[in-house]
mmCIF file of C-alpha atoms in Angstrom:
data_model
loop_
_atom_site.group_PDB
_atom_site.id
_atom_site.type_symbol
_atom_site.label_atom_id
_atom_site.label_comp_id
_atom_site.label_asym_id
_atom_site.label_seq_id
_atom_site.Cartn_x
_atom_site.Cartn_y
_atom_site.Cartn_z
ATOM 1 C CA MET A 836 85.222 111.621 75.953
ATOM 2 C CA MET A 837 86.990 110.923 79.348
ATOM 3 C CA ASN A 838 87.791 107.505 80.002
ATOM 4 C CA ILE A 839 87.821 106.737 83.565
ATOM 5 C CA ASP A 840 87.489 102.654 83.613
ATOM 6 C CA GLY A 841 89.566 100.945 85.527
ATOM 7 C CA GLN A 842 90.320 100.879 89.630
ATOM 8 C CA TRP A 843 90.261 104.021 91.947
ATOM 9 C CA LYS A 844 90.623 104.909 95.553
ATOM 10 C CA LEU A 845 87.992 107.173 97.084
ATOM 11 C CA THR A 846 88.507 109.279 100.430
ATOM 12 C CA ALA A 847 86.111 111.037 102.164
ATOM 13 C CA LYS A 848 86.456 113.316 104.987
ATOM 14 C CA SER A 849 83.335 112.351 106.984
ATOM 15 C CA PRO A 850 82.092 113.713 110.311
ATOM 16 C CA MET A 851 83.381 110.034 111.559
ATOM 17 C CA GLY A 852 86.780 110.939 110.192
ATOM 18 C CA LEU A 853 88.718 109.773 107.249
ATOM 19 C CA LYS A 854 86.540 106.743 105.412
ATOM 20 C CA THR A 855 88.378 105.397 102.861
ATOM 21 C CA ASP A 856 86.275 103.027 99.419
ATOM 22 C CA ASP A 857 87.356 101.131 96.353
ATOM 23 C CA LEU A 858 85.585 102.098 93.176
ATOM 24 C CA GLU A 859 85.605 100.476 89.631
ATOM 25 C CA PHE A 860 84.355 101.817 86.628
ATOM 26 C CA LYS A 861 83.410 100.350 83.512
ATOM 27 C CA THR A 862 81.824 101.192 79.948
ATOM 28 C CA ILE A 863 79.588 98.843 78.794
ATOM 29 C CA ASP A 864 77.346 99.252 75.448
ATOM 30 C CA GLY A 865 78.104 103.142 75.939
ATOM 31 C CA LYS A 866 77.033 103.455 79.783
ATOM 32 C CA LEU A 867 79.086 103.664 82.568
ATOM 33 C CA THR A 868 78.533 102.142 85.859
ATOM 34 C CA GLY A 869 80.684 101.993 89.157
ATOM 35 C CA THR A 870 80.984 99.414 91.794
ATOM 36 C CA GLN A 871 81.797 100.779 95.311
ATOM 37 C CA ILE A 872 83.115 98.407 98.099
ATOM 38 C CA SER A 873 83.061 99.966 101.054
ATOM 39 C CA GLU A 874 84.488 98.533 104.688
ATOM 40 C CA GLY A 875 80.767 98.818 106.953
ATOM 41 C CA LEU A 876 78.343 99.750 103.887
ATOM 42 C CA GLY A 877 79.417 96.720 101.947
ATOM 43 C CA THR A 878 79.709 96.379 97.955
ATOM 44 C CA HIS A 879 77.062 97.812 95.890
ATOM 45 C CA ARG A 880 77.299 96.865 91.911
ATOM 46 C CA ASP A 881 76.488 98.547 88.966
ATOM 47 C CA LEU A 882 75.399 101.746 90.269
ATOM 48 C CA PRO A 883 74.437 104.051 87.068
ATOM 49 C CA VAL A 884 77.142 107.234 87.062
ATOM 50 C CA LYS A 885 75.894 110.069 85.089
ATOM 51 C CA VAL A 886 78.766 111.968 83.063
ATOM 52 C CA ASP A 887 77.957 115.810 82.530
ATOM 53 C CA GLY A 888 81.014 117.512 80.838
ATOM 54 C CA ASP A 889 83.901 116.592 82.970
ATOM 55 C CA THR A 890 81.841 116.151 86.229
ATOM 56 C CA ILE A 891 80.206 112.352 87.505
ATOM 57 C CA SER A 892 77.646 111.569 89.760
ATOM 58 C CA TRP A 893 75.997 108.394 91.261
ATOM 59 C CA SER A 894 74.140 107.793 94.314
ATOM 60 C CA VAL A 895 74.491 104.538 96.988
ATOM 61 C CA PRO A 896 71.600 103.388 98.689
ATOM 62 C CA VAL A 897 72.438 102.821 102.610
ATOM 63 C CA THR A 898 70.370 100.788 105.156
ATOM 64 C CA LYS A 899 72.643 100.377 108.366
ATOM 65 C CA PRO A 900 73.162 101.954 110.489
ATOM 66 C CA MET A 901 70.560 104.283 109.467
ATOM 67 C CA LYS A 902 68.922 104.429 105.682
ATOM 68 C CA LEU A 903 69.983 107.292 103.543
ATOM 69 C CA THR A 904 71.423 107.931 100.248
ATOM 70 C CA LEU A 905 75.044 109.242 99.443
ATOM 71 C CA GLU A 906 74.972 111.147 96.925
ATOM 72 C CA PHE A 907 78.733 111.899 94.724
ATOM 73 C CA LYS A 908 79.351 114.851 92.419
ATOM 74 C CA LEU A 909 82.966 114.692 91.411
ATOM 75 C CA GLN A 910 85.352 116.568 88.598
ATOM 76 C CA VAL A 911 87.631 114.484 86.813
ATOM 77 C CA ASP A 912 90.901 115.855 86.337
ATOM 78 C CA GLY A 913 92.953 113.068 84.564
ATOM 79 C CA ASP A 914 93.856 110.506 87.053
ATOM 80 C CA SER A 915 92.267 112.148 89.802
ATOM 81 C CA MET A 916 88.908 113.603 90.934
ATOM 82 C CA SER A 917 87.830 115.580 93.734
ATOM 83 C CA GLY A 918 84.190 117.064 94.746
ATOM 84 C CA THR A 919 81.620 116.160 97.807
ATOM 85 C CA VAL A 920 79.419 113.345 98.912
ATOM 86 C CA LYS A 921 75.991 114.241 100.207
ATOM 87 C CA ALA A 922 74.988 112.442 103.004
ATOM 88 C CA GLY A 923 70.931 112.922 103.667
ATOM 89 C CA ILE A 924 70.861 114.676 106.911
ATOM 90 C CA PHE A 925 74.699 114.748 107.866
ATOM 91 C CA GLY A 926 75.122 117.495 104.601
ATOM 92 C CA ASN A 927 78.397 117.516 102.511
ATOM 93 C CA ALA A 928 81.825 115.878 102.962
ATOM 94 C CA PRO A 929 84.842 116.847 100.753
ATOM 95 C CA VAL A 930 86.405 113.698 98.843
ATOM 96 C CA SER A 931 89.220 112.723 96.755
ATOM 97 C CA VAL A 932 89.931 110.144 94.436
ATOM 98 C CA VAL A 933 92.802 108.979 92.692
ATOM 99 C CA ARG A 934 93.657 105.992 90.364
ATOM 100 C CA ALA A 935 94.826 102.575 91.617
#
């Protein structure tokens, strides 16, 4: 099983330009959770993270500036990850993540 516990840096290429967030993943009692800290969108703690082979996914509820859910789906490859974030009506944006 992969170990992604620890600090990570996320970069998304959104329609509004490059966006960077801090991530922290931790496993407690066999369950993986994440914290995502985003300038402008705030801090979201204890997000359930689904693991399927080498793919992880999680969702972040956003209320401002508009209500939508960010849905992340990433392939893990050692100390990096890549994939997409689906941002409601705005569609998918590419995401890359590296261990901090």
